[in-house]
Tab-separated table of C-alpha atoms and ligand atoms in Angstrom:
chain	number	residue	atom	x	y	z
A	2	MET	CA	-20.567	26.205	-5.342
A	3	LYS	CA	-18.229	23.281	-4.784
A	4	ARG	CA	-17.910	22.912	-8.565
A	5	LEU	CA	-17.058	26.569	-8.896
A	6	PHE	CA	-14.287	26.172	-6.344
A	7	THR	CA	-12.935	23.086	-8.105
A	8	LEU	CA	-12.925	24.986	-11.392
A	9	LEU	CA	-11.197	27.947	-9.796
A	10	PHE	CA	-8.621	25.655	-8.205
A	11	LEU	CA	-7.986	23.946	-11.549
A	12	CYS	CA	-7.526	27.276	-13.338
A	13	ILE	CA	-5.072	28.466	-10.701
A	14	ASN	CA	-3.203	25.197	-10.949
A	15	LEU	CA	-2.909	25.394	-14.718
A	16	ALA	CA	-1.768	28.977	-14.458
A	17	VAL	CA	0.883	27.948	-11.961
A	18	SER	CA	2.249	25.190	-14.161
A	19	GLY	CA	2.106	27.580	-17.139
A	20	GLN	CA	0.593	24.963	-19.399
A	21	GLU	CA	-2.085	22.399	-19.659
A	22	ARG	CA	-1.005	18.859	-18.903
A	23	LEU	CA	-2.841	15.676	-19.758
A	24	PRO	CA	-5.050	14.400	-16.939
A	25	GLU	CA	-3.847	11.254	-15.175
A	26	SER	CA	-6.530	9.191	-16.921
A	27	LYS	CA	-4.866	9.846	-20.283
A	28	LEU	CA	-1.459	8.939	-18.888
A	29	ARG	CA	-2.820	5.638	-17.553
A	30	TRP	CA	-1.656	3.333	-20.365
A	31	PHE	CA	1.785	4.923	-20.152
A	32	ASN	CA	2.035	4.633	-16.384
A	33	ASP	CA	0.863	1.011	-16.547
A	34	ALA	CA	3.264	0.104	-19.379
A	35	LYS	CA	6.484	0.256	-17.304
A	36	LEU	CA	8.786	-0.960	-20.068
A	37	GLY	CA	9.381	0.557	-23.485
A	38	ILE	CA	12.068	-0.100	-26.092
A	39	PHE	CA	13.886	2.870	-27.591
A	40	ILE	CA	15.324	2.408	-31.088
A	41	HIS	CA	18.097	4.579	-32.470
A	42	TRP	CA	18.396	3.625	-36.111
A	43	GLY	CA	20.070	5.800	-38.668
A	44	ILE	CA	23.030	6.189	-41.013
A	45	TYR	CA	25.384	6.478	-38.026
A	46	SER	CA	25.158	2.685	-37.753
A	47	VAL	CA	27.091	2.355	-41.042
A	48	ASP	CA	30.445	3.462	-39.597
A	49	GLY	CA	29.344	2.801	-36.041
A	50	ILE	CA	29.956	6.359	-34.865
A	51	SER	CA	27.969	8.482	-32.488
A	52	GLU	CA	24.597	9.618	-33.836
A	53	SER	CA	24.778	13.198	-35.162
A	54	TRP	CA	27.145	14.305	-32.376
A	55	SER	CA	30.160	12.900	-34.246
A	56	PHE	CA	30.041	15.627	-36.896
A	57	HIS	CA	28.647	18.287	-34.577
A	58	ASN	CA	31.633	17.751	-32.272
A	59	ARG	CA	34.025	17.621	-35.255
A	60	ARG	CA	35.062	13.989	-34.807
A	61	ILE	CA	34.307	13.601	-38.522
A	62	SER	CA	33.482	16.168	-41.225
A	63	HIS	CA	29.858	16.668	-42.162
A	64	THR	CA	30.636	15.399	-45.671
A	65	GLY	CA	32.352	12.329	-44.228
A	66	TYR	CA	29.355	11.695	-41.968
A	67	MET	CA	26.906	11.965	-44.842
A	68	LYS	CA	28.931	9.444	-46.885
A	69	GLN	CA	27.321	6.856	-44.631
A	70	LEU	CA	24.104	7.367	-46.616
A	71	GLY	CA	25.690	5.143	-49.261
A	72	GLY	CA	26.076	2.231	-46.843
A	73	PHE	CA	22.622	2.127	-45.289
A	74	THR	CA	21.046	-0.928	-46.939
A	75	ALA	CA	18.392	-2.223	-44.527
A	76	ALA	CA	18.918	-5.420	-46.542
A	77	ASP	CA	17.915	-7.766	-43.727
A	78	TYR	CA	15.405	-5.479	-42.051
A	79	ASN	CA	12.389	-7.389	-40.798
A	80	PRO	CA	10.133	-5.122	-38.750
A	81	GLY	CA	7.931	-8.078	-37.798
A	82	GLU	CA	10.956	-9.729	-36.165
A	83	TRP	CA	11.820	-6.517	-34.334
A	84	VAL	CA	8.335	-6.352	-32.894
A	85	LYS	CA	8.415	-10.034	-31.928
A	86	LEU	CA	11.590	-9.398	-29.966
A	87	ILE	CA	10.159	-6.295	-28.337
A	88	MET	CA	7.103	-8.314	-27.291
A	89	GLU	CA	9.380	-11.032	-25.948
A	90	SER	CA	11.125	-8.510	-23.700
A	91	GLY	CA	7.759	-7.696	-22.148
A	92	ALA	CA	7.771	-4.081	-23.348
A	93	ARG	CA	4.404	-2.474	-23.988
A	94	TYR	CA	5.570	0.328	-26.271
A	95	ALA	CA	8.427	1.356	-28.519
A	96	VAL	CA	9.895	4.721	-29.462
A	97	ILE	CA	11.833	4.957	-32.720
A	98	THR	CA	13.997	7.779	-34.104
A	99	SER	CA	12.001	9.106	-37.059
A	100	LYS	CA	14.747	11.723	-37.442
A	101	HIS	CA	17.810	12.423	-35.327
A	102	HIS	CA	19.742	15.728	-35.046
A	103	ASP	CA	21.517	14.869	-38.361
A	104	GLY	CA	18.265	15.545	-40.212
A	105	VAL	CA	18.020	12.185	-42.007
A	106	ALA	CA	14.365	11.083	-42.069
A	107	LEU	CA	13.497	7.398	-41.885
A	108	TRP	CA	10.252	7.989	-43.791
A	109	HIS	CA	9.634	9.476	-47.234
A	110	THR	CA	9.332	13.126	-46.269
A	111	LYS	CA	8.163	15.552	-48.955
A	112	MET	CA	9.715	18.477	-47.119
A	113	ASN	CA	13.246	17.828	-48.452
A	114	ASP	CA	15.160	14.952	-49.991
A	115	LEU	CA	17.272	14.016	-46.968
A	116	SER	CA	15.676	10.684	-46.227
A	117	ILE	CA	16.449	6.957	-46.178
A	118	PRO	CA	14.086	6.213	-49.104
A	119	VAL	CA	15.592	8.903	-51.348
A	120	ARG	CA	19.271	8.944	-50.448
A	121	THR	CA	20.296	5.437	-49.410
A	122	PRO	CA	20.460	2.010	-51.061
A	123	ALA	CA	17.640	0.947	-48.712
A	124	GLY	CA	15.448	2.940	-51.112
A	125	ARG	CA	12.268	2.722	-49.065
A	126	ASP	CA	10.431	4.112	-46.073
A	127	VAL	CA	11.698	2.035	-43.130
A	128	LEU	CA	9.544	3.741	-40.495
A	129	THR	CA	5.968	3.036	-41.608
A	130	PRO	CA	6.318	-0.784	-41.805
A	131	PHE	CA	7.627	-0.854	-38.231
A	132	VAL	CA	4.737	1.264	-36.960
A	133	LYS	CA	2.299	-1.068	-38.749
A	134	GLU	CA	3.839	-4.090	-37.030
A	135	LEU	CA	3.649	-2.405	-33.633
A	136	ARG	CA	-0.041	-1.699	-34.164
A	137	LYS	CA	-0.703	-5.248	-35.343
A	138	ALA	CA	0.849	-6.540	-32.135
A	139	GLY	CA	-1.174	-4.148	-29.971
A	140	LEU	CA	1.863	-2.187	-28.804
A	141	LYS	CA	1.833	1.588	-28.452
A	142	THR	CA	3.834	3.649	-30.921
A	143	GLY	CA	6.178	6.438	-29.944
A	144	LEU	CA	7.961	8.626	-32.465
A	145	TYR	CA	11.217	10.286	-31.509
A	146	TYR	CA	11.629	13.514	-33.470
A	147	SER	CA	14.619	15.828	-33.094
A	148	LEU	CA	13.626	19.479	-33.086
A	149	ILE	CA	17.252	20.253	-33.852
A	150	ASP	CA	18.262	19.683	-37.475
A	151	TRP	CA	21.969	20.377	-37.801
A	152	THR	CA	21.967	19.715	-41.558
A	153	HIS	CA	19.068	21.924	-42.654
A	154	PRO	CA	20.368	25.124	-44.346
A	155	ASP	CA	17.810	27.261	-42.482
A	156	TYR	CA	18.690	25.853	-39.050
A	157	PRO	CA	21.141	28.206	-37.333
A	158	GLY	CA	23.122	25.630	-35.341
A	159	PHE	CA	25.625	23.477	-37.178
A	160	LEU	CA	28.973	22.553	-35.662
A	161	ARG	CA	29.695	22.857	-31.941
A	162	ASP	CA	31.582	26.122	-32.446
A	163	SER	CA	29.893	27.604	-35.488
A	164	ALA	CA	26.431	28.739	-36.522
A	165	ARG	CA	25.029	29.429	-39.988
A	166	TYR	CA	23.486	32.743	-39.022
A	167	VAL	CA	22.414	34.882	-36.103
A	168	MET	CA	18.721	34.377	-35.398
A	169	LYS	CA	17.921	38.020	-34.725
A	170	GLU	CA	19.410	39.049	-38.041
A	171	HIS	CA	17.562	36.489	-40.127
A	172	PRO	CA	14.070	35.902	-38.782
A	173	GLU	CA	12.959	34.798	-42.256
A	174	LYS	CA	15.380	31.855	-42.169
A	175	TRP	CA	14.092	30.723	-38.804
A	176	ALA	CA	10.509	31.097	-40.089
A	177	ASN	CA	11.441	28.880	-43.057
A	178	PHE	CA	12.886	26.294	-40.730
A	179	LEU	CA	9.784	26.295	-38.543
A	180	SER	CA	7.536	25.745	-41.522
A	181	PHE	CA	9.796	22.887	-42.677
A	182	MET	CA	9.675	21.340	-39.202
A	183	ASN	CA	5.918	21.740	-38.938
A	184	GLY	CA	5.539	20.206	-42.384
A	185	GLN	CA	7.431	17.112	-41.206
A	186	LEU	CA	5.413	16.941	-38.006
A	187	ASP	CA	2.203	17.111	-40.058
A	188	GLU	CA	3.384	14.246	-42.255
A	189	LEU	CA	4.100	12.049	-39.245
A	190	MET	CA	1.003	13.128	-37.350
A	191	LYS	CA	-1.382	12.515	-40.234
A	192	GLY	CA	0.411	9.539	-41.719
A	193	LEU	CA	1.294	7.576	-38.583
A	194	ASN	CA	-0.757	9.129	-35.772
A	195	PRO	CA	1.597	8.079	-32.935
A	196	ASP	CA	0.386	7.456	-29.385
A	197	LEU	CA	3.399	9.298	-28.036
A	198	TRP	CA	5.743	12.028	-29.278
A	199	TRP	CA	9.285	11.883	-28.021
A	200	PHE	CA	10.886	15.225	-28.802
A	201	ASP	CA	14.577	15.880	-28.343
A	202	GLY	CA	16.965	18.805	-28.574
A	203	ASP	CA	14.720	21.519	-27.160
A	204	TRP	CA	17.719	22.934	-25.266
A	205	GLU	CA	18.991	24.864	-28.304
A	206	HIS	CA	16.030	27.308	-28.297
A	207	ASN	CA	13.344	28.531	-25.941
A	208	ALA	CA	9.644	27.713	-25.974
A	209	ASP	CA	8.745	30.879	-27.901
A	210	GLU	CA	11.340	30.241	-30.570
A	211	TRP	CA	10.188	26.657	-31.061
A	212	GLN	CA	6.555	27.775	-30.841
A	213	ALA	CA	6.192	24.890	-28.447
A	214	ALA	CA	2.687	25.859	-27.310
A	215	ALA	CA	1.445	25.807	-30.900
A	216	ILE	CA	3.094	22.438	-31.557
A	217	ARG	CA	1.426	20.960	-28.477
A	218	LYS	CA	-1.929	22.418	-29.498
A	219	LYS	CA	-1.645	21.039	-33.010
A	220	LEU	CA	-0.689	17.529	-31.926
A	221	LEU	CA	-3.468	17.406	-29.337
A	222	SER	CA	-6.131	18.723	-31.657
A	223	HIS	CA	-5.249	15.951	-34.077
A	224	ASN	CA	-5.199	13.320	-31.339
A	225	PRO	CA	-6.533	14.441	-27.936
A	226	ASP	CA	-5.067	11.316	-26.297
A	227	VAL	CA	-1.528	11.758	-27.516
A	228	ILE	CA	1.210	11.928	-24.859
A	229	ILE	CA	4.180	14.274	-25.270
A	230	ASN	CA	7.496	13.722	-23.509
A	231	GLY	CA	9.117	16.435	-21.432
A	232	ARG	CA	11.510	17.766	-24.062
A	233	LEU	CA	9.237	20.291	-25.720
A	234	ALA	CA	10.514	23.333	-23.842
A	235	GLY	CA	8.116	22.900	-20.918
A	236	PHE	CA	5.120	21.731	-22.954
A	237	GLY	CA	5.349	17.992	-22.349
A	238	ASP	CA	3.533	15.623	-20.011
A	239	TYR	CA	6.286	13.652	-18.360
A	240	ASP	CA	9.876	13.927	-17.285
A	241	THR	CA	12.714	12.128	-19.087
A	242	PRO	CA	15.851	11.643	-16.997
A	243	GLU	CA	18.572	10.155	-19.192
A	244	GLN	CA	21.103	7.471	-18.202
A	245	ASN	CA	21.284	8.744	-14.614
A	246	PHE	CA	18.995	7.201	-12.078
A	247	PRO	CA	17.070	9.686	-9.918
A	248	VAL	CA	18.154	9.198	-6.325
A	249	THR	CA	14.988	10.639	-4.853
A	250	ARG	CA	11.546	9.697	-6.129
A	251	PRO	CA	10.420	12.115	-8.875
A	252	ASP	CA	7.368	14.038	-7.784
A	253	LEU	CA	5.490	13.928	-11.091
A	254	PRO	CA	2.405	12.192	-12.470
A	255	ALA	CA	4.649	10.293	-14.920
A	256	TRP	CA	8.325	9.820	-15.654
A	257	GLU	CA	10.572	7.640	-17.774
A	258	LEU	CA	14.278	6.827	-17.538
A	259	CYS	CA	15.832	6.379	-20.967
A	260	MET	CA	18.955	4.269	-20.891
A	261	THR	CA	21.401	2.582	-23.256
A	262	MET	CA	22.406	-1.081	-22.943
A	263	ASN	CA	26.073	-0.210	-23.503
A	264	ASP	CA	27.328	3.393	-23.707
A	265	SER	CA	25.871	4.252	-27.135
A	266	TRP	CA	22.386	5.061	-28.428
A	267	GLY	CA	23.059	3.970	-31.998
A	268	TYR	CA	24.929	0.853	-33.130
A	269	GLN	CA	28.661	1.069	-32.411
A	270	GLY	CA	30.434	-2.240	-32.924
A	271	ASN	CA	33.387	-1.174	-30.783
A	272	ASP	CA	31.279	-0.425	-27.768
A	273	THR	CA	31.192	-3.654	-25.811
A	274	ALA	CA	30.554	-2.041	-22.429
A	275	TYR	CA	27.204	-3.771	-22.072
A	276	LYS	CA	25.354	-3.767	-18.807
A	277	THR	CA	24.589	-7.283	-17.638
A	278	PRO	CA	20.988	-8.555	-17.558
A	279	TYR	CA	21.169	-8.364	-13.749
A	280	GLU	CA	22.268	-4.729	-13.844
A	281	ILE	CA	19.464	-3.830	-16.240
A	282	ILE	CA	16.852	-5.771	-14.283
A	283	SER	CA	17.897	-4.234	-10.971
A	284	ILE	CA	17.776	-0.730	-12.480
A	285	PHE	CA	14.365	-1.561	-13.920
A	286	ALA	CA	13.144	-2.730	-10.506
A	287	ASP	CA	14.347	0.550	-8.998
A	288	VAL	CA	12.536	2.528	-11.704
A	289	ILE	CA	9.181	0.826	-11.188
A	290	GLY	CA	9.644	1.016	-7.429
A	291	PHE	CA	9.705	4.784	-7.926
A	292	GLY	CA	6.588	4.584	-10.115
A	293	GLY	CA	8.397	5.239	-13.410
A	294	ASN	CA	9.031	3.578	-16.762
A	295	LEU	CA	12.245	2.309	-18.299
A	296	LEU	CA	12.838	3.112	-21.968
A	297	LEU	CA	15.638	0.717	-22.834
A	298	ASP	CA	17.568	1.466	-25.998
A	299	ILE	CA	18.680	-0.779	-28.835
A	300	GLY	CA	20.753	0.258	-31.853
A	301	PRO	CA	20.147	-1.892	-34.932
A	302	LYS	CA	22.865	-2.239	-37.583
A	303	ALA	CA	22.699	-0.619	-41.013
A	304	ASP	CA	21.434	-3.881	-42.531
A	305	GLY	CA	18.509	-3.862	-40.123
A	306	THR	CA	19.671	-6.680	-37.862
A	307	ILE	CA	19.812	-6.271	-34.105
A	308	PRO	CA	23.227	-6.998	-32.537
A	309	ALA	CA	23.401	-10.364	-30.753
A	310	ALA	CA	24.373	-8.821	-27.395
A	311	GLN	CA	21.216	-6.692	-27.485
A	312	VAL	CA	19.021	-9.631	-28.485
A	313	HIS	CA	20.460	-11.580	-25.550
A	314	ILE	CA	19.599	-8.813	-23.086
A	315	LEU	CA	16.053	-8.453	-24.435
A	316	LYS	CA	15.471	-12.192	-24.148
A	317	GLU	CA	16.855	-12.462	-20.623
A	318	LEU	CA	14.817	-9.449	-19.592
A	319	GLY	CA	11.768	-11.077	-21.177
A	320	LYS	CA	12.176	-14.260	-19.147
A	321	TRP	CA	12.272	-12.199	-15.990
A	322	THR	CA	9.362	-9.878	-16.865
A	323	GLY	CA	7.304	-12.889	-17.972
A	324	LYS	CA	7.852	-14.691	-14.684
A	325	HIS	CA	7.145	-11.589	-12.587
A	326	SER	CA	4.629	-9.723	-14.716
A	327	GLU	CA	2.111	-9.109	-11.925
A	328	ALA	CA	4.815	-7.339	-9.878
A	329	ILE	CA	5.595	-5.041	-12.809
A	330	PHE	CA	2.820	-4.091	-15.200
A	331	GLY	CA	0.002	-1.915	-13.955
A	332	THR	CA	1.650	-1.482	-10.555
A	333	ARG	CA	2.208	1.690	-8.552
A	334	ALA	CA	5.314	2.992	-6.779
A	335	GLY	CA	6.173	0.889	-3.758
A	336	LEU	CA	7.101	1.613	-0.151
A	337	PRO	CA	8.815	4.902	0.638
A	338	GLN	CA	12.451	4.641	1.687
A	339	GLY	CA	12.967	3.372	5.198
A	340	HIS	CA	10.465	0.516	5.114
A	341	PHE	CA	12.435	-1.980	3.059
A	342	TYR	CA	16.034	-2.142	1.840
A	343	GLY	CA	15.266	-2.580	-1.825
A	344	PRO	CA	12.735	-1.694	-4.470
A	345	SER	CA	9.081	-2.623	-4.107
A	346	THR	CA	5.831	-2.071	-5.997
A	347	LEU	CA	2.164	-2.101	-5.032
A	348	SER	CA	-0.769	-3.489	-6.974
A	349	ALA	CA	-3.242	-0.826	-8.142
A	350	ASP	CA	-5.679	-1.798	-5.349
A	351	SER	CA	-2.860	-1.771	-2.763
A	352	LEU	CA	-3.785	-5.285	-1.635
A	353	SER	CA	-0.500	-6.786	-2.821
A	354	LEU	CA	3.034	-5.693	-2.100
A	355	TYR	CA	5.956	-6.932	-4.195
A	356	LEU	CA	9.441	-6.897	-2.699
A	357	PHE	CA	12.465	-7.175	-4.984
A	358	VAL	CA	15.499	-8.967	-3.627
A	359	SER	CA	18.803	-9.481	-5.441
A	360	GLY	CA	18.918	-12.863	-7.116
A	361	GLY	CA	20.742	-15.651	-5.357
A	362	SER	CA	20.356	-14.079	-1.925
A	363	PHE	CA	18.559	-16.054	0.732
A	364	GLY	CA	17.809	-15.741	4.395
A	365	GLN	CA	15.773	-13.114	6.163
A	366	VAL	CA	14.718	-9.744	4.757
A	367	VAL	CA	12.752	-7.267	6.820
A	368	VAL	CA	9.802	-4.919	6.266
A	369	LYS	CA	9.271	-2.128	8.787
A	370	GLY	CA	6.214	-0.082	9.639
A	371	LEU	CA	3.600	-2.293	8.016
A	372	ASN	CA	0.279	-1.879	9.837
A	373	ASN	CA	-1.392	-4.732	7.964
A	374	SER	CA	-1.133	-8.349	8.902
A	375	VAL	CA	-0.122	-10.598	6.024
A	376	LYS	CA	-2.769	-12.854	4.519
A	377	ASN	CA	-0.408	-14.728	2.253
A	378	ALA	CA	3.259	-14.697	1.270
A	379	ALA	CA	4.757	-16.263	-1.848
A	380	ILE	CA	7.880	-16.217	-3.972
A	381	LEU	CA	6.646	-15.330	-7.440
A	382	GLY	CA	7.053	-17.890	-10.156
A	383	THR	CA	7.569	-20.736	-7.643
A	384	GLY	CA	5.267	-22.609	-5.289
A	385	VAL	CA	7.369	-21.494	-2.336
A	386	LYS	CA	5.765	-19.831	0.672
A	387	PRO	CA	8.450	-18.133	2.758
A	388	GLU	CA	8.222	-18.257	6.522
A	389	LEU	CA	7.192	-15.061	8.266
A	390	LYS	CA	7.983	-13.863	11.757
A	391	VAL	CA	6.967	-10.630	13.464
A	392	VAL	CA	9.313	-9.402	16.169
A	393	GLY	CA	9.281	-6.438	18.525
A	394	LYS	CA	5.522	-5.917	18.582
A	395	ILE	CA	4.359	-4.408	21.868
A	396	SER	CA	0.779	-5.524	22.409
A	397	TRP	CA	-0.518	-2.195	23.704
A	398	SER	CA	1.400	0.036	21.250
A	399	PRO	CA	0.150	1.052	17.790
A	400	VAL	CA	3.696	0.742	16.408
A	401	PRO	CA	3.879	-2.382	14.203
A	402	GLY	CA	6.570	-4.974	14.791
A	403	LEU	CA	9.248	-5.887	12.264
A	404	LEU	CA	8.208	-8.415	9.680
A	405	PHE	CA	10.987	-10.871	8.835
A	406	ILE	CA	10.559	-12.922	5.672
A	407	ASP	CA	12.761	-15.976	5.243
A	408	ILE	CA	13.758	-16.713	1.645
A	409	PRO	CA	14.848	-20.345	1.476
A	410	GLU	CA	18.184	-21.139	-0.166
A	411	GLY	CA	18.069	-22.042	-3.847
A	412	GLN	CA	14.496	-20.871	-4.374
A	413	GLY	CA	15.166	-17.367	-5.625
A	414	ASP	CA	15.401	-16.080	-9.173
A	415	LYS	CA	18.820	-15.920	-10.821
A	416	TYR	CA	18.476	-12.162	-11.363
A	417	MET	CA	15.910	-10.792	-8.922
A	418	THR	CA	13.576	-12.644	-6.641
A	419	VAL	CA	10.147	-11.176	-6.008
A	420	VAL	CA	8.323	-11.802	-2.738
A	421	LYS	CA	4.597	-11.153	-2.869
A	422	LEU	CA	2.667	-10.260	0.263
A	423	THR	CA	-1.118	-10.015	0.159
A	424	PHE	CA	-3.442	-8.310	2.630
A	425	GLU	CA	-7.151	-8.131	3.496
A	426	LYS	CA	-7.069	-4.352	3.415
A	427	PRO	CA	-5.045	-1.838	1.362
A	428	VAL	CA	-1.506	-1.353	2.646
A	429	SER	CA	-1.280	1.080	5.511
A	430	LEU	CA	2.056	2.320	6.801
A	431	TYR	CA	3.255	3.471	10.177
A	432	ARG	CA	5.421	6.547	9.532
A	433	GLY	CA	6.310	7.543	13.078
A	434	LYS	CA	9.513	7.526	15.067
A	435	GLY	CA	8.736	4.444	17.105
A	436	GLY	CA	7.852	6.298	20.315
A	437	LEU	CA	5.694	4.678	22.944
A	438	GLN	CA	2.684	6.947	22.374
B	518	GLC	C1	20.373	13.043	-26.023
B	518	GLC	C2	21.220	13.010	-27.279
B	518	GLC	C3	20.736	12.120	-28.329
B	518	GLC	C4	19.954	10.910	-27.887
B	518	GLC	C5	19.013	11.248	-26.773
B	518	GLC	C6	18.267	10.074	-26.243
B	518	GLC	O1	19.469	14.046	-26.038
B	518	GLC	O2	21.321	14.275	-27.867
B	518	GLC	O3	21.778	11.758	-29.166
B	518	GLC	O4	19.251	10.499	-28.988
B	518	GLC	O5	19.697	11.858	-25.751
B	518	GLC	O6	17.617	10.387	-25.065
């Protein structure tokens, strides 16, 4: 009987969400991974202009944009080095643009001839070798694939203010486009079998037009463990806020903030507005404190090298993630707002709490509403045990006192210090208003 009820409840739940989502167990590796590297690599790196949008928004003609094909050499491309750098950053997965909205495929597609191997001096598939290196290193592979293809003659959208045809008048053209798109998806699915699909551009059509349900079904029947991002017109598994940090904690089984290091996804030499390592690390701490992942973007140059400023950020990030790995990977969202002025994470068993404090700061920080008494306190990556003091505890009241933790001067991390508190029992929080009852 109980089983029947559970089944009924599940069915109702699926009906409510309108689609089947992966169970949490299949999202586990993703939720534990915390850090991924996004790679926008394409012909837009030749002139250093914005990926696809530059012709769509008429900053450059389509012909002018496509001239960049002639400059994409990948002459110094070393996918093994890319993966080494990704590993060094601490990331557990990477997502690479197999094809952006401009329609240029990084692999040797048989569905048309608009690809790096066929149309550029690089003359070879630059996607497959990277995926092989990721696998060799034990990292998970994500493929970004743009549903939109602004160059394909059967795709209605083209420039911002013009379309090739009206969908209702030419269903056969749209059908041609869908079979082209499905052909490309089949190539990638069968040839590279990614762990994660990162779709983009679903906003131009609805789920029926994209046949999103059928795409999801196909990808999952090929690989029942595959994860799909939330840009498949409602048929994905996790949410993908972009650039903007969610101010309240997303209420989803999984989410990922994708973010550029400067203001551009692809390589743009003129864009020097890089975030500092501290800014990136503090955003990352906020993300994991909310239980999410950060997908941090790099934009390699047309010769396949990664710009020095981006290498620097990855290395600095790597030093920090290496020193604080137990506070990051495999953790869960930390304390709800109100308990601590800063991000925090919890170990999976809830026996350890990690508090993130801006680098260089010292003195007392406070945790409120912690029912547990602390077994041990440490500053991660150092032998330092900060002094603890509980104030305001009334012996006969169940309301916990305030826990002050004293971070000694000069002992913190240069970017973000992590204080680890351990407990005998899983963390339990007092969530009341401090009354005397
Ligand atoms: C946006 C843009 C695209 C970029 C993507 C990354 O959807 O259209 O250019 O690749 O964000 O998240």
